[in-house]
């Protein structure tokens, strides 16, 4: 009889205690700085995207935002374990061979030595040029090997965290076309890493193997 009288009071006190605990947790979280954004009215700032690994993108030259640093070495395509990079490379045109004059009519003043550049040679020294850089993002595992292997730091992970599409084809990305588009129309949320002024990148440090004692080996 006595126990049944106090039972509802104990239950009410337990409920009140649990209410106070819940309100304390809610109040503490309410006072913390906001960590989410009201997308699409707000987008995540660049500071919060440090270290974020979006799909890979091409890095432009410092003085030309439309041209990638890429030297068409194909190492990224070869190393990709998911086989999702496809490059098209244009080889430099071979300078047309001038008609050889007959030996007895050679004019020694106009003969060009083999080592000397002629007018029809390309100014960039006849380097290979990448004309298409396709990424199948549906296959990419974001392992970062292509970024690591690039000898001229022409690849990096983008800050494009808003990528969405209704079909698989929407994730077949033309990275060269994207680079050409960027200075005019950066996608929402793409800051300097994605679409603004190209950042200055520190030169890549040479890889040094460390020996067992922690000293630097060869
Ligand atoms: S991040 Fe990895 S999987 Fe993705 S394209 Fe580069 S090498 Fe391939
Ligand atoms: S590894 Fe770098 S330089 Fe070589 S093809 Fe790929 S992006 Fe271009």
mmCIF file of C-alpha atoms and ligand atoms in Angstrom:
data_model
loop_
_atom_site.group_PDB
_atom_site.id
_atom_site.type_symbol
_atom_site.label_atom_id
_atom_site.label_comp_id
_atom_site.label_asym_id
_atom_site.label_seq_id
_atom_site.Cartn_x
_atom_site.Cartn_y
_atom_site.Cartn_z
ATOM 1 C CA UNK A 1 0.000 0.000 0.000
ATOM 2 C CA UNK A 2 2.816 2.338 1.032
ATOM 3 C CA UNK A 3 4.940 1.364 -2.052
ATOM 4 C CA UNK A 4 2.129 2.093 -4.507
ATOM 5 C CA UNK A 5 1.723 5.589 -3.003
ATOM 6 C CA UNK A 6 5.327 6.633 -3.671
ATOM 7 C CA UNK A 7 5.684 4.901 -7.042
ATOM 8 C CA UNK A 8 4.143 7.703 -9.161
ATOM 9 C CA UNK A 9 6.203 10.314 -7.297
ATOM 10 C CA UNK A 10 9.458 8.393 -7.978
ATOM 11 C CA UNK A 11 8.516 7.989 -11.644
ATOM 12 C CA UNK A 12 7.759 11.725 -11.941
ATOM 13 C CA UNK A 13 11.101 12.619 -10.341
ATOM 14 C CA UNK A 14 12.975 10.233 -12.674
ATOM 15 C CA UNK A 15 11.185 11.775 -15.675
ATOM 16 C CA UNK A 16 12.078 15.278 -14.440
ATOM 17 C CA UNK A 17 15.724 14.262 -14.040
ATOM 18 C CA UNK A 18 15.847 12.842 -17.547
ATOM 19 C CA UNK A 19 14.222 16.060 -18.866
ATOM 20 C CA UNK A 20 16.879 18.204 -17.153
ATOM 21 C CA UNK A 21 19.705 15.993 -18.519
ATOM 22 C CA UNK A 22 18.258 16.203 -22.049
ATOM 23 C CA UNK A 23 17.822 19.990 -21.834
ATOM 24 C CA UNK A 24 21.393 20.377 -20.568
ATOM 25 C CA UNK A 25 22.784 18.422 -23.573
ATOM 26 C CA UNK A 26 20.575 20.376 -25.992
ATOM 27 C CA UNK A 27 21.634 23.701 -24.445
ATOM 28 C CA UNK A 28 25.320 22.761 -24.646
ATOM 29 C CA UNK A 29 25.061 21.791 -28.351
ATOM 30 C CA UNK A 30 22.944 24.885 -29.068
ATOM 31 C CA UNK A 31 25.723 27.159 -27.791
ATOM 32 C CA UNK A 32 28.444 25.471 -29.899
ATOM 33 C CA UNK A 33 29.478 27.089 -33.218
ATOM 34 C CA UNK A 34 27.417 25.842 -36.168
ATOM 35 C CA UNK A 35 29.114 23.116 -38.213
ATOM 36 C CA UNK A 36 26.573 22.696 -40.974
ATOM 37 C CA UNK A 37 25.371 25.064 -43.701
ATOM 38 C CA UNK A 38 21.928 25.794 -45.072
ATOM 39 C CA UNK A 39 22.584 24.496 -48.580
ATOM 40 C CA UNK A 40 21.863 25.850 -51.190
ATOM 41 C CA UNK A 41 21.549 29.296 -49.561
ATOM 42 C CA UNK A 42 24.992 28.797 -48.015
ATOM 43 C CA UNK A 43 28.005 26.822 -49.167
ATOM 44 C CA UNK A 44 30.946 25.377 -47.262
ATOM 45 C CA UNK A 45 33.861 27.808 -47.030
ATOM 46 C CA UNK A 46 37.321 27.096 -48.382
ATOM 47 C CA UNK A 47 38.828 26.860 -44.896
ATOM 48 C CA UNK A 48 36.614 23.874 -44.069
ATOM 49 C CA UNK A 49 37.617 22.165 -47.310
ATOM 50 C CA UNK A 50 41.308 21.914 -46.515
ATOM 51 C CA UNK A 51 42.219 18.279 -47.032
ATOM 52 C CA UNK A 52 38.919 17.459 -48.731
ATOM 53 C CA UNK A 53 39.362 14.936 -51.550
ATOM 54 C CA UNK A 54 37.005 15.667 -54.392
ATOM 55 C CA UNK A 55 37.502 14.260 -57.881
ATOM 56 C CA UNK A 56 40.833 15.086 -59.475
ATOM 57 C CA UNK A 57 41.242 18.257 -61.511
ATOM 58 C CA UNK A 58 43.940 19.806 -63.653
ATOM 59 C CA UNK A 59 46.161 22.538 -62.235
ATOM 60 C CA UNK A 60 46.713 25.466 -64.579
ATOM 61 C CA UNK A 61 49.955 27.263 -65.299
ATOM 62 C CA UNK A 62 50.559 30.214 -62.990
ATOM 63 C CA UNK A 63 50.460 32.728 -65.828
ATOM 64 C CA UNK A 64 47.743 31.057 -67.913
ATOM 65 C CA UNK A 65 44.614 29.794 -66.148
ATOM 66 C CA UNK A 66 43.382 28.013 -69.295
ATOM 67 C CA UNK A 67 46.421 25.829 -69.912
ATOM 68 C CA UNK A 68 47.233 22.838 -67.722
ATOM 69 C CA UNK A 69 50.727 22.207 -66.443
ATOM 70 C CA UNK A 70 50.450 18.728 -67.904
ATOM 71 C CA UNK A 71 53.376 17.563 -70.042
ATOM 72 C CA UNK A 72 51.470 14.548 -71.390
ATOM 73 C CA UNK A 73 53.788 11.993 -69.804
ATOM 74 C CA UNK A 74 50.844 9.542 -69.322
ATOM 75 C CA UNK A 75 52.062 8.403 -65.894
ATOM 76 C CA UNK A 76 48.703 9.158 -64.246
ATOM 77 C CA UNK A 77 46.837 7.046 -66.809
ATOM 78 C CA UNK A 78 49.266 4.170 -66.363
ATOM 79 C CA UNK A 79 49.247 4.169 -62.546
ATOM 80 C CA UNK A 80 45.479 4.487 -62.028
ATOM 81 C CA UNK A 81 44.347 1.177 -60.451
ATOM 82 C CA UNK A 82 40.743 1.794 -61.498
ATOM 83 C CA UNK A 83 41.645 2.509 -65.111
ATOM 84 C CA UNK A 84 39.469 5.605 -65.122
ATOM 85 C CA UNK A 85 41.755 8.186 -66.742
ATOM 86 C CA UNK A 86 41.837 8.544 -70.518
ATOM 87 C CA UNK A 87 44.194 10.975 -72.223
ATOM 88 C CA UNK A 88 44.528 12.045 -75.799
ATOM 89 C CA UNK A 89 47.934 13.368 -76.680
ATOM 90 C CA UNK A 90 49.015 15.338 -79.688
ATOM 91 C CA UNK A 91 52.560 14.718 -80.829
ATOM 92 C CA UNK A 92 54.517 17.660 -82.189
ATOM 93 C CA UNK A 93 54.472 17.936 -85.935
ATOM 94 C CA UNK A 94 57.749 16.964 -87.513
ATOM 95 C CA UNK A 95 59.325 19.851 -89.393
ATOM 96 C CA UNK A 96 59.029 19.292 -93.098
ATOM 97 C CA UNK A 97 62.284 18.246 -94.704
ATOM 98 C CA UNK A 98 63.588 20.854 -97.070
ATOM 99 C CA UNK A 99 64.310 19.564 -100.525
ATOM 100 C CA UNK A 100 67.949 18.581 -100.702
ATOM 101 C CA UNK A 101 69.715 20.628 -103.310
ATOM 102 C CA UNK A 102 71.986 18.834 -105.620
ATOM 103 C CA UNK A 103 75.490 18.540 -104.236
ATOM 104 C CA UNK A 104 76.962 20.783 -106.803
ATOM 105 C CA UNK A 105 74.447 23.575 -106.010
ATOM 106 C CA UNK A 106 74.793 23.693 -102.202
ATOM 107 C CA UNK A 107 74.836 27.231 -100.893
ATOM 108 C CA UNK A 108 76.912 27.005 -97.691
ATOM 109 C CA UNK A 109 75.521 30.334 -96.376
ATOM 110 C CA UNK A 110 71.940 29.014 -96.130
ATOM 111 C CA UNK A 111 72.574 25.527 -94.722
ATOM 112 C CA UNK A 112 71.073 25.118 -91.210
ATOM 113 C CA UNK A 113 72.978 22.941 -88.736
ATOM 114 C CA UNK A 114 70.939 20.001 -87.329
ATOM 115 C CA UNK A 115 71.024 21.430 -83.810
ATOM 116 C CA UNK A 116 69.652 24.826 -84.811
ATOM 117 C CA UNK A 117 65.922 25.614 -84.579
ATOM 118 C CA UNK A 118 64.254 26.365 -87.868
ATOM 119 C CA UNK A 119 61.231 28.619 -88.444
ATOM 120 C CA UNK A 120 58.763 25.736 -88.875
ATOM 121 C CA UNK A 121 59.696 24.101 -85.543
ATOM 122 C CA UNK A 122 57.224 24.703 -82.677
ATOM 123 C CA UNK A 123 58.321 27.358 -80.148
ATOM 124 C CA UNK A 124 57.776 25.025 -77.149
ATOM 125 C CA UNK A 125 60.530 22.754 -78.350
ATOM 126 C CA UNK A 126 58.128 20.266 -79.933
ATOM 127 C CA UNK A 127 56.614 19.029 -76.669
ATOM 128 C CA UNK A 128 53.678 16.624 -76.594
ATOM 129 C CA UNK A 129 50.382 18.291 -75.735
ATOM 130 C CA UNK A 130 47.349 16.828 -74.000
ATOM 131 C CA UNK A 131 44.208 17.464 -76.070
ATOM 132 C CA UNK A 132 41.687 15.542 -73.968
ATOM 133 C CA UNK A 133 41.687 14.488 -70.323
ATOM 134 C CA UNK A 134 38.715 12.331 -69.369
ATOM 135 C CA UNK A 135 37.927 10.934 -65.943
ATOM 136 C CA UNK A 136 35.292 8.277 -65.280
ATOM 137 C CA UNK A 137 34.458 9.344 -61.744
ATOM 138 C CA UNK A 138 32.099 6.394 -61.271
ATOM 139 C CA UNK A 139 35.193 4.157 -61.097
ATOM 140 C CA UNK A 140 37.575 6.445 -59.191
ATOM 141 C CA UNK A 141 38.438 5.304 -55.671
ATOM 142 C CA UNK A 142 40.060 8.659 -54.783
ATOM 143 C CA UNK A 143 43.281 6.819 -53.954
ATOM 144 C CA UNK A 144 45.348 9.841 -54.988
ATOM 145 C CA UNK A 145 48.039 7.842 -56.827
ATOM 146 C CA UNK A 146 47.656 9.926 -59.980
ATOM 147 C CA UNK A 147 48.150 13.117 -57.951
ATOM 148 C CA UNK A 148 51.255 11.683 -56.290
ATOM 149 C CA UNK A 149 52.869 10.411 -59.466
ATOM 150 C CA UNK A 150 52.460 13.562 -61.566
ATOM 151 C CA UNK A 151 55.975 14.971 -62.020
ATOM 152 C CA UNK A 152 54.823 18.553 -62.612
ATOM 153 C CA UNK A 153 52.022 18.832 -60.012
ATOM 154 C CA UNK A 154 49.412 19.097 -62.729
ATOM 155 C CA UNK A 155 46.789 17.138 -60.796
ATOM 156 C CA UNK A 156 45.111 17.743 -57.451
ATOM 157 C CA UNK A 157 41.894 16.817 -55.691
ATOM 158 C CA UNK A 158 39.174 19.362 -56.323
ATOM 159 C CA UNK A 159 36.954 20.954 -53.712
ATOM 160 C CA UNK A 160 33.861 20.061 -55.737
ATOM 161 C CA UNK A 161 31.714 18.483 -53.034
ATOM 162 C CA UNK A 162 28.411 19.413 -54.671
ATOM 163 C CA UNK A 163 28.798 17.123 -57.660
ATOM 164 C CA UNK A 164 25.501 15.373 -58.348
ATOM 165 C CA UNK A 165 23.867 13.981 -61.453
ATOM 166 C CA UNK A 166 20.902 11.927 -62.616
ATOM 167 C CA UNK A 167 22.905 9.497 -64.776
ATOM 168 C CA UNK A 168 26.273 7.746 -64.745
ATOM 169 C CA UNK A 169 27.300 9.845 -67.745
ATOM 170 C CA UNK A 170 27.089 12.952 -65.564
ATOM 171 C CA UNK A 171 30.166 11.618 -63.766
ATOM 172 C CA UNK A 172 32.211 11.184 -66.926
ATOM 173 C CA UNK A 173 34.216 14.362 -66.570
ATOM 174 C CA UNK A 174 36.133 16.235 -69.242
ATOM 175 C CA UNK A 175 38.794 17.818 -67.057
ATOM 176 C CA UNK A 176 40.351 19.893 -69.830
ATOM 177 C CA UNK A 177 36.990 21.467 -70.736
ATOM 178 C CA UNK A 178 36.378 22.022 -67.025
ATOM 179 C CA UNK A 179 39.676 23.882 -66.715
ATOM 180 C CA UNK A 180 38.730 26.067 -69.682
ATOM 181 C CA UNK A 181 35.332 26.851 -68.117
ATOM 182 C CA UNK A 182 36.519 27.641 -64.623
ATOM 183 C CA UNK A 183 37.712 31.247 -64.708
ATOM 184 C CA UNK A 184 34.336 32.397 -66.047
ATOM 185 C CA UNK A 185 31.925 30.198 -64.147
ATOM 186 C CA UNK A 186 33.117 28.401 -61.028
ATOM 187 C CA UNK A 187 30.584 25.899 -59.728
ATOM 188 C CA UNK A 188 28.848 26.636 -56.404
ATOM 189 C CA UNK A 189 31.196 26.178 -53.503
ATOM 190 C CA UNK A 190 34.291 26.007 -55.666
ATOM 191 C CA UNK A 191 36.726 28.464 -54.195
ATOM 192 C CA UNK A 192 40.310 29.106 -55.265
ATOM 193 C CA UNK A 193 40.957 25.357 -55.479
ATOM 194 C CA UNK A 194 38.063 24.899 -57.850
ATOM 195 C CA UNK A 195 37.559 27.993 -59.887
ATOM 196 C CA UNK A 196 39.214 31.182 -58.730
ATOM 197 C CA UNK A 197 42.741 32.451 -59.058
ATOM 198 C CA UNK A 198 45.124 29.543 -59.331
ATOM 199 C CA UNK A 199 47.010 29.005 -56.106
ATOM 200 C CA UNK A 200 50.793 29.016 -55.993
ATOM 201 C CA UNK A 201 52.020 25.516 -55.374
ATOM 202 C CA UNK A 202 55.199 24.772 -53.520
ATOM 203 C CA UNK A 203 57.712 22.833 -55.605
ATOM 204 C CA UNK A 204 57.525 19.098 -55.032
ATOM 205 C CA UNK A 205 60.071 17.789 -52.526
ATOM 206 C CA UNK A 206 62.332 15.014 -53.793
ATOM 207 C CA UNK A 207 61.564 11.594 -52.349
ATOM 208 C CA UNK A 208 64.243 10.544 -49.858
ATOM 209 C CA UNK A 209 64.359 7.007 -48.490
ATOM 210 C CA UNK A 210 65.090 6.776 -44.759
ATOM 211 C CA UNK A 211 67.253 4.017 -43.424
ATOM 212 C CA UNK A 212 66.520 1.924 -40.306
ATOM 213 C CA UNK A 213 68.285 4.386 -37.955
ATOM 214 C CA UNK A 214 66.138 7.217 -39.211
ATOM 215 C CA UNK A 215 68.936 8.826 -41.201
ATOM 216 C CA UNK A 216 68.519 9.696 -44.833
ATOM 217 C CA UNK A 217 69.611 6.990 -47.208
ATOM 218 C CA UNK A 218 70.093 7.100 -50.930
HETATM 219 S S1 LIG B 1 42.484 9.052 -57.533
HETATM 220 FE FE1 LIG B 1 43.173 6.907 -57.880
HETATM 221 S S2 LIG B 1 41.417 5.880 -58.786
HETATM 222 FE FE2 LIG B 1 41.017 8.080 -58.954
HETATM 223 S S3 LIG B 1 41.788 8.671 -60.981
HETATM 224 FE FE3 LIG B 1 43.487 8.978 -59.549
HETATM 225 S S4 LIG B 1 44.663 7.055 -59.559
HETATM 226 FE FE4 LIG B 1 42.652 6.649 -60.490
HETATM 227 S S1 LIG B 2 51.091 12.536 -64.763
HETATM 228 FE FE1 LIG B 2 50.766 14.779 -64.783
HETATM 229 S S2 LIG B 2 51.999 15.499 -66.495
HETATM 230 FE FE2 LIG B 2 51.800 13.292 -66.759
HETATM 231 S S3 LIG B 2 50.002 13.066 -68.107
HETATM 232 FE FE3 LIG B 2 49.242 12.936 -66.000
HETATM 233 S S4 LIG B 2 48.644 15.052 -65.475
HETATM 234 FE FE4 LIG B 2 49.944 15.157 -67.301
#
